[in-house]
Amino acid sequence: MTAVRVFATLALQGVIEQARSELEAAAAMGLDVRFAPTADLMACIGRGEEADVAVLTRGAIEDLIGRGLLTTDNRIDLAVSHIAAAVKAGAPHPDIGTLDAFQSALLEARSVAYSRTGISGSHFADLIERLGIASALNARAQVPSGGFTATLLVDGRCDLAIQQLSELRVVPGIEIVGHLPEGAQLATVFTAGRFARSAVADAAAAVISCLASPLLQPVFQKCGLDVPAT
């Protein structure tokens, strides 16, 4: 059975899963979605794998357009994401309201989890290097190569998880402490594009149009994603 193949960043997993029925109705066919960090999906594309729709960071989409792999016709910014911190449900919430307080919370945590390959993980790794606490933190950090860092809160392997807010919210049994403070934050724009060689171009375009529809804005907001400024 024909389906629209989608390569989507983990930050949009909550949105796509919650809006799957609307997206499939718009496409008039099913969706076959691969969720992974943008870097991992770019590696797959670099090996010659293709889909019909890509939902990645803006920079990755522009790179694929520049290489002729995506068209410009359906390129659209979908959401702005911010990095946040979370704890296990019921655990005390550390003060992360300022950069100094956030640094103290990191050093006081038994273990901190952050992604090895995601945008948030790369940014966080650079941040702790800049703060001069990388060695101390990484000696007891949990750094998975993919997936959701908040799962390590639930199974007790860490006290504090760092990732995109929308990715943290996918995991039950955790509580959001808040956005990272000024000086530690990174805003990332996620963008959709259509593969130039898609065999279901009209259906792929319909999926992108549905994702960008005002009707889905409440879903984006529920998942912790902001609407890009126009």
PDB file of C-alpha atoms in Angstrom:
ATOM      1  CA  MET A   1       0.000   0.000   0.000  1.00  0.00           C
ATOM      2  CA  THR A   2       1.377   3.401  -0.991  1.00  0.00           C
ATOM      3  CA  ALA A   3       2.219   5.778   1.851  1.00  0.00           C
ATOM      4  CA  VAL A   4       3.877   9.165   2.187  1.00  0.00           C
ATOM      5  CA  ARG A   5       7.361   8.531   3.540  1.00  0.00           C
ATOM      6  CA  VAL A   6       8.480  11.145   6.056  1.00  0.00           C
ATOM      7  CA  PHE A   7      11.900  11.739   7.597  1.00  0.00           C
ATOM      8  CA  ALA A   8      11.172  13.778  10.737  1.00  0.00           C
ATOM      9  CA  THR A   9      13.278  15.133  13.560  1.00  0.00           C
ATOM     10  CA  LEU A  10      12.457  13.886  17.056  1.00  0.00           C
ATOM     11  CA  ALA A  11      11.321  17.406  18.000  1.00  0.00           C
ATOM     12  CA  LEU A  12       8.245  16.977  15.776  1.00  0.00           C
ATOM     13  CA  GLN A  13       7.390  13.422  16.854  1.00  0.00           C
ATOM     14  CA  GLY A  14       4.718  14.509  19.319  1.00  0.00           C
ATOM     15  CA  VAL A  15       3.023  16.755  16.756  1.00  0.00           C
ATOM     16  CA  ILE A  16       3.041  14.196  13.948  1.00  0.00           C
ATOM     17  CA  GLU A  17       1.800  11.381  16.172  1.00  0.00           C
ATOM     18  CA  GLN A  18      -1.027  13.494  17.592  1.00  0.00           C
ATOM     19  CA  ALA A  19      -2.020  14.851  14.163  1.00  0.00           C
ATOM     20  CA  ARG A  20      -1.544  11.615  12.210  1.00  0.00           C
ATOM     21  CA  SER A  21      -5.238  11.239  11.351  1.00  0.00           C
ATOM     22  CA  GLU A  22      -5.428  14.795   9.983  1.00  0.00           C
ATOM     23  CA  LEU A  23      -2.207  14.356   8.007  1.00  0.00           C
ATOM     24  CA  GLU A  24      -3.326  11.049   6.510  1.00  0.00           C
ATOM     25  CA  ALA A  25      -6.697  12.535   5.600  1.00  0.00           C
ATOM     26  CA  ALA A  26      -4.970  15.433   3.837  1.00  0.00           C
ATOM     27  CA  ALA A  27      -2.708  13.048   1.918  1.00  0.00           C
ATOM     28  CA  ALA A  28      -5.510  10.553   1.202  1.00  0.00           C
ATOM     29  CA  MET A  29      -3.049   7.808   2.144  1.00  0.00           C
ATOM     30  CA  GLY A  30      -1.068   6.579   5.133  1.00  0.00           C
ATOM     31  CA  LEU A  31       2.179   7.931   6.556  1.00  0.00           C
ATOM     32  CA  ASP A  32       5.411   5.977   6.958  1.00  0.00           C
ATOM     33  CA  VAL A  33       7.472   8.096   9.359  1.00  0.00           C
ATOM     34  CA  ARG A  34      11.062   7.657  10.503  1.00  0.00           C
ATOM     35  CA  PHE A  35      11.837   9.737  13.597  1.00  0.00           C
ATOM     36  CA  ALA A  36      15.481  10.467  14.429  1.00  0.00           C
ATOM     37  CA  PRO A  37      17.791  13.403  15.198  1.00  0.00           C
ATOM     38  CA  THR A  38      18.418  15.651  12.197  1.00  0.00           C
ATOM     39  CA  ALA A  39      22.087  14.603  12.032  1.00  0.00           C
ATOM     40  CA  ASP A  40      21.137  10.923  11.790  1.00  0.00           C
ATOM     41  CA  LEU A  41      18.556  11.567   9.076  1.00  0.00           C
ATOM     42  CA  MET A  42      21.039  13.689   7.119  1.00  0.00           C
ATOM     43  CA  ALA A  43      23.474  10.774   7.289  1.00  0.00           C
ATOM     44  CA  CYS A  44      20.788   8.462   5.868  1.00  0.00           C
ATOM     45  CA  ILE A  45      20.102  10.910   3.047  1.00  0.00           C
ATOM     46  CA  GLY A  46      23.836  11.192   2.430  1.00  0.00           C
ATOM     47  CA  ARG A  47      23.913   7.420   1.901  1.00  0.00           C
ATOM     48  CA  GLY A  48      21.289   7.762  -0.823  1.00  0.00           C
ATOM     49  CA  GLU A  49      18.082   7.138   1.131  1.00  0.00           C
ATOM     50  CA  GLU A  50      15.135   9.305   0.175  1.00  0.00           C
ATOM     51  CA  ALA A  51      11.587   9.889   1.339  1.00  0.00           C
ATOM     52  CA  ASP A  52       8.759  12.167   0.208  1.00  0.00           C
ATOM     53  CA  VAL A  53       8.808  14.745   3.015  1.00  0.00           C
ATOM     54  CA  ALA A  54      11.623  15.958   5.257  1.00  0.00           C
ATOM     55  CA  VAL A  55      11.029  17.823   8.526  1.00  0.00           C
ATOM     56  CA  LEU A  56      14.435  18.884   9.801  1.00  0.00           C
ATOM     57  CA  THR A  57      16.291  21.933  11.042  1.00  0.00           C
ATOM     58  CA  ARG A  58      16.096  24.923   8.731  1.00  0.00           C
ATOM     59  CA  GLY A  59      19.800  24.659   7.944  1.00  0.00           C
ATOM     60  CA  ALA A  60      19.492  21.007   6.948  1.00  0.00           C
ATOM     61  CA  ILE A  61      16.528  21.721   4.673  1.00  0.00           C
ATOM     62  CA  GLU A  62      18.396  24.580   2.986  1.00  0.00           C
ATOM     63  CA  ASP A  63      21.390  22.297   2.483  1.00  0.00           C
ATOM     64  CA  LEU A  64      19.224  19.630   0.823  1.00  0.00           C
ATOM     65  CA  ILE A  65      17.578  22.241  -1.401  1.00  0.00           C
ATOM     66  CA  GLY A  66      21.019  23.479  -2.405  1.00  0.00           C
ATOM     67  CA  ARG A  67      21.975  19.938  -3.398  1.00  0.00           C
ATOM     68  CA  GLY A  68      18.836  19.582  -5.498  1.00  0.00           C
ATOM     69  CA  LEU A  69      17.361  16.840  -3.305  1.00  0.00           C
ATOM     70  CA  LEU A  70      14.411  18.943  -2.145  1.00  0.00           C
ATOM     71  CA  THR A  71      12.265  21.361  -4.119  1.00  0.00           C
ATOM     72  CA  THR A  72      11.708  24.968  -3.097  1.00  0.00           C
ATOM     73  CA  ASP A  73       7.974  24.722  -3.843  1.00  0.00           C
ATOM     74  CA  ASN A  74       6.833  23.361  -0.484  1.00  0.00           C
ATOM     75  CA  ARG A  75       9.595  24.605   1.813  1.00  0.00           C
ATOM     76  CA  ILE A  76       8.026  26.164   4.903  1.00  0.00           C
ATOM     77  CA  ASP A  77       9.094  26.925   8.470  1.00  0.00           C
ATOM     78  CA  LEU A  78       6.870  24.988  10.872  1.00  0.00           C
ATOM     79  CA  ALA A  79       8.027  25.660  14.417  1.00  0.00           C
ATOM     80  CA  VAL A  80      10.554  27.247  16.748  1.00  0.00           C
ATOM     81  CA  SER A  81      11.875  24.997  19.502  1.00  0.00           C
ATOM     82  CA  HIS A  82      13.701  25.819  22.728  1.00  0.00           C
ATOM     83  CA  ILE A  83      15.821  23.614  24.960  1.00  0.00           C
ATOM     84  CA  ALA A  84      14.493  22.760  28.413  1.00  0.00           C
ATOM     85  CA  ALA A  85      15.343  20.769  31.519  1.00  0.00           C
ATOM     86  CA  ALA A  86      13.229  18.082  33.176  1.00  0.00           C
ATOM     87  CA  VAL A  87      13.185  15.950  36.318  1.00  0.00           C
ATOM     88  CA  LYS A  88      11.362  12.761  37.269  1.00  0.00           C
ATOM     89  CA  ALA A  89       7.768  13.356  38.338  1.00  0.00           C
ATOM     90  CA  GLY A  90       7.659  14.237  42.025  1.00  0.00           C
ATOM     91  CA  ALA A  91      11.340  15.182  42.260  1.00  0.00           C
ATOM     92  CA  PRO A  92      12.372  18.655  43.489  1.00  0.00           C
ATOM     93  CA  HIS A  93      12.772  21.277  40.769  1.00  0.00           C
ATOM     94  CA  PRO A  94      16.215  22.903  40.845  1.00  0.00           C
ATOM     95  CA  ASP A  95      16.613  26.618  40.257  1.00  0.00           C
ATOM     96  CA  ILE A  96      17.650  27.171  36.625  1.00  0.00           C
ATOM     97  CA  GLY A  97      16.442  30.758  36.329  1.00  0.00           C
ATOM     98  CA  THR A  98      19.883  32.238  35.697  1.00  0.00           C
ATOM     99  CA  LEU A  99      23.037  30.923  34.071  1.00  0.00           C
ATOM    100  CA  ASP A 100      24.809  30.741  37.446  1.00  0.00           C
ATOM    101  CA  ALA A 101      21.887  28.883  39.027  1.00  0.00           C
ATOM    102  CA  PHE A 102      21.697  26.497  36.073  1.00  0.00           C
ATOM    103  CA  GLN A 103      25.418  25.758  36.315  1.00  0.00           C
ATOM    104  CA  SER A 104      25.035  25.004  40.025  1.00  0.00           C
ATOM    105  CA  ALA A 105      22.081  22.705  39.326  1.00  0.00           C
ATOM    106  CA  LEU A 106      24.136  20.781  36.776  1.00  0.00           C
ATOM    107  CA  LEU A 107      27.054  20.330  39.154  1.00  0.00           C
ATOM    108  CA  GLU A 108      24.804  19.307  42.046  1.00  0.00           C
ATOM    109  CA  ALA A 109      22.918  16.682  40.027  1.00  0.00           C
ATOM    110  CA  ARG A 110      23.910  13.056  40.524  1.00  0.00           C
ATOM    111  CA  SER A 111      23.848  12.634  36.741  1.00  0.00           C
ATOM    112  CA  VAL A 112      22.700  14.726  33.770  1.00  0.00           C
ATOM    113  CA  ALA A 113      21.402  13.272  30.492  1.00  0.00           C
ATOM    114  CA  TYR A 114      21.833  14.979  27.136  1.00  0.00           C
ATOM    115  CA  SER A 115      21.780  13.727  23.557  1.00  0.00           C
ATOM    116  CA  ARG A 116      24.961  12.847  21.699  1.00  0.00           C
ATOM    117  CA  THR A 117      23.684  13.598  18.181  1.00  0.00           C
ATOM    118  CA  GLY A 118      20.759  16.012  18.491  1.00  0.00           C
ATOM    119  CA  ILE A 119      20.909  19.788  18.091  1.00  0.00           C
ATOM    120  CA  SER A 120      20.239  20.242  21.806  1.00  0.00           C
ATOM    121  CA  GLY A 121      22.997  17.803  22.739  1.00  0.00           C
ATOM    122  CA  SER A 122      25.589  19.423  20.489  1.00  0.00           C
ATOM    123  CA  HIS A 123      24.693  22.837  21.879  1.00  0.00           C
ATOM    124  CA  PHE A 124      24.794  21.579  25.468  1.00  0.00           C
ATOM    125  CA  ALA A 125      28.194  19.947  24.940  1.00  0.00           C
ATOM    126  CA  ASP A 126      29.550  23.263  23.632  1.00  0.00           C
ATOM    127  CA  LEU A 127      27.910  25.124  26.525  1.00  0.00           C
ATOM    128  CA  ILE A 128      29.492  23.067  29.296  1.00  0.00           C
ATOM    129  CA  GLU A 129      32.871  23.360  27.576  1.00  0.00           C
ATOM    130  CA  ARG A 130      32.436  27.140  27.539  1.00  0.00           C
ATOM    131  CA  LEU A 131      31.454  27.109  31.216  1.00  0.00           C
ATOM    132  CA  GLY A 132      34.504  25.014  32.076  1.00  0.00           C
ATOM    133  CA  ILE A 133      32.508  22.186  33.668  1.00  0.00           C
ATOM    134  CA  ALA A 134      32.595  19.583  30.879  1.00  0.00           C
ATOM    135  CA  SER A 135      35.074  17.243  32.572  1.00  0.00           C
ATOM    136  CA  ALA A 136      33.255  17.262  35.899  1.00  0.00           C
ATOM    137  CA  LEU A 137      29.843  16.815  34.293  1.00  0.00           C
ATOM    138  CA  ASN A 138      30.765  14.213  31.687  1.00  0.00           C
ATOM    139  CA  ALA A 139      32.418  12.013  34.310  1.00  0.00           C
ATOM    140  CA  ARG A 140      28.923  11.096  35.496  1.00  0.00           C
ATOM    141  CA  ALA A 141      26.698  12.138  32.574  1.00  0.00           C
ATOM    142  CA  GLN A 142      24.419   9.897  30.529  1.00  0.00           C
ATOM    143  CA  VAL A 143      24.858  10.663  26.810  1.00  0.00           C
ATOM    144  CA  PRO A 144      22.661   8.397  24.653  1.00  0.00           C
ATOM    145  CA  SER A 145      23.264   8.334  20.904  1.00  0.00           C
ATOM    146  CA  GLY A 146      19.577   8.835  20.142  1.00  0.00           C
ATOM    147  CA  GLY A 147      16.063   8.756  21.533  1.00  0.00           C
ATOM    148  CA  PHE A 148      14.604  10.781  24.378  1.00  0.00           C
ATOM    149  CA  THR A 149      16.863  11.742  27.277  1.00  0.00           C
ATOM    150  CA  ALA A 150      13.913  11.938  29.682  1.00  0.00           C
ATOM    151  CA  THR A 151      13.536   8.146  29.607  1.00  0.00           C
ATOM    152  CA  LEU A 152      16.714   8.076  31.711  1.00  0.00           C
ATOM    153  CA  LEU A 153      14.890  10.071  34.393  1.00  0.00           C
ATOM    154  CA  VAL A 154      12.105   7.525  34.556  1.00  0.00           C
ATOM    155  CA  ASP A 155      14.446   4.560  34.995  1.00  0.00           C
ATOM    156  CA  GLY A 156      16.525   6.416  37.593  1.00  0.00           C
ATOM    157  CA  ARG A 157      19.776   6.759  35.682  1.00  0.00           C
ATOM    158  CA  CYS A 158      19.866  10.564  35.932  1.00  0.00           C
ATOM    159  CA  ASP A 159      18.431  13.449  37.953  1.00  0.00           C
ATOM    160  CA  LEU A 160      18.221  16.058  35.199  1.00  0.00           C
ATOM    161  CA  ALA A 161      17.517  15.671  31.470  1.00  0.00           C
ATOM    162  CA  ILE A 162      18.298  18.281  28.823  1.00  0.00           C
ATOM    163  CA  GLN A 163      16.626  18.262  25.398  1.00  0.00           C
ATOM    164  CA  GLN A 164      14.203  20.148  23.175  1.00  0.00           C
ATOM    165  CA  LEU A 165      11.048  20.901  25.188  1.00  0.00           C
ATOM    166  CA  SER A 166       8.889  19.079  22.624  1.00  0.00           C
ATOM    167  CA  GLU A 167      11.067  15.966  22.951  1.00  0.00           C
ATOM    168  CA  LEU A 168      10.930  15.976  26.746  1.00  0.00           C
ATOM    169  CA  ARG A 169       7.132  16.223  26.651  1.00  0.00           C
ATOM    170  CA  VAL A 170       6.841  12.966  24.715  1.00  0.00           C
ATOM    171  CA  VAL A 171       7.971  10.999  27.786  1.00  0.00           C
ATOM    172  CA  PRO A 172       5.417  10.254  30.550  1.00  0.00           C
ATOM    173  CA  GLY A 173       6.433  10.287  34.196  1.00  0.00           C
ATOM    174  CA  ILE A 174       8.536  13.447  34.081  1.00  0.00           C
ATOM    175  CA  GLU A 175       8.063  17.130  34.900  1.00  0.00           C
ATOM    176  CA  ILE A 176       9.404  20.120  32.994  1.00  0.00           C
ATOM    177  CA  VAL A 177      11.548  22.409  35.139  1.00  0.00           C
ATOM    178  CA  GLY A 178      11.649  25.131  32.494  1.00  0.00           C
ATOM    179  CA  HIS A 179      13.516  26.559  29.537  1.00  0.00           C
ATOM    180  CA  LEU A 180      17.264  26.940  29.838  1.00  0.00           C
ATOM    181  CA  PRO A 181      18.141  30.481  30.948  1.00  0.00           C
ATOM    182  CA  GLU A 182      19.531  33.314  28.879  1.00  0.00           C
ATOM    183  CA  GLY A 183      23.124  32.555  28.012  1.00  0.00           C
ATOM    184  CA  ALA A 184      22.408  28.825  27.811  1.00  0.00           C
ATOM    185  CA  GLN A 185      19.417  28.779  25.463  1.00  0.00           C
ATOM    186  CA  LEU A 186      19.280  27.990  21.755  1.00  0.00           C
ATOM    187  CA  ALA A 187      16.231  28.541  19.552  1.00  0.00           C
ATOM    188  CA  THR A 188      15.980  26.158  16.590  1.00  0.00           C
ATOM    189  CA  VAL A 189      13.669  26.552  13.598  1.00  0.00           C
ATOM    190  CA  PHE A 190      12.278  23.333  12.138  1.00  0.00           C
ATOM    191  CA  THR A 191      11.305  23.375   8.480  1.00  0.00           C
ATOM    192  CA  ALA A 192       9.516  21.062   6.056  1.00  0.00           C
ATOM    193  CA  GLY A 193      10.420  20.317   2.461  1.00  0.00           C
ATOM    194  CA  ARG A 194       9.425  17.911  -0.319  1.00  0.00           C
ATOM    195  CA  PHE A 195      11.854  15.532  -1.986  1.00  0.00           C
ATOM    196  CA  ALA A 196      12.317  16.392  -5.651  1.00  0.00           C
ATOM    197  CA  ARG A 197      11.970  12.769  -6.759  1.00  0.00           C
ATOM    198  CA  SER A 198       8.879  11.967  -4.690  1.00  0.00           C
ATOM    199  CA  ALA A 199       6.519   9.615  -6.524  1.00  0.00           C
ATOM    200  CA  VAL A 200       3.590  11.012  -4.518  1.00  0.00           C
ATOM    201  CA  ALA A 201       4.363  14.712  -4.863  1.00  0.00           C
ATOM    202  CA  ASP A 202       0.779  15.938  -4.457  1.00  0.00           C
ATOM    203  CA  ALA A 203       0.219  13.871  -1.313  1.00  0.00           C
ATOM    204  CA  ALA A 204       3.574  15.009   0.094  1.00  0.00           C
ATOM    205  CA  ALA A 205       2.653  18.642  -0.556  1.00  0.00           C
ATOM    206  CA  ALA A 206      -0.692  18.071   1.168  1.00  0.00           C
ATOM    207  CA  VAL A 207       1.051  16.706   4.268  1.00  0.00           C
ATOM    208  CA  ILE A 208       3.282  19.782   4.446  1.00  0.00           C
ATOM    209  CA  SER A 209       0.324  22.127   3.945  1.00  0.00           C
ATOM    210  CA  CYS A 210      -1.559  20.356   6.725  1.00  0.00           C
ATOM    211  CA  LEU A 211       1.417  20.631   9.090  1.00  0.00           C
ATOM    212  CA  ALA A 212       1.568  24.366   8.382  1.00  0.00           C
ATOM    213  CA  SER A 213      -2.187  24.850   8.778  1.00  0.00           C
ATOM    214  CA  PRO A 214      -3.485  27.123  11.559  1.00  0.00           C
ATOM    215  CA  LEU A 215      -5.724  24.216  12.582  1.00  0.00           C
ATOM    216  CA  LEU A 216      -2.668  22.367  13.913  1.00  0.00           C
ATOM    217  CA  GLN A 217      -1.183  25.312  15.817  1.00  0.00           C
ATOM    218  CA  PRO A 218      -2.803  24.177  19.105  1.00  0.00           C
ATOM    219  CA  VAL A 219      -1.075  20.798  18.689  1.00  0.00           C
ATOM    220  CA  PHE A 220       2.297  22.485  18.187  1.00  0.00           C
ATOM    221  CA  GLN A 221       1.721  24.652  21.261  1.00  0.00           C
ATOM    222  CA  LYS A 222       0.645  21.655  23.358  1.00  0.00           C
ATOM    223  CA  CYS A 223       3.896  19.950  22.394  1.00  0.00           C
ATOM    224  CA  GLY A 224       5.957  22.962  23.478  1.00  0.00           C
ATOM    225  CA  LEU A 225       6.689  24.403  20.039  1.00  0.00           C
ATOM    226  CA  ASP A 226       6.216  28.039  19.029  1.00  0.00           C
ATOM    227  CA  VAL A 227       4.883  29.272  15.710  1.00  0.00           C
ATOM    228  CA  PRO A 228       7.594  31.026  13.649  1.00  0.00           C
ATOM    229  CA  ALA A 229       7.266  34.767  13.167  1.00  0.00           C
ATOM    230  CA  THR A 230       6.014  35.679   9.707  1.00  0.00           C
TER     231      THR A 230
END
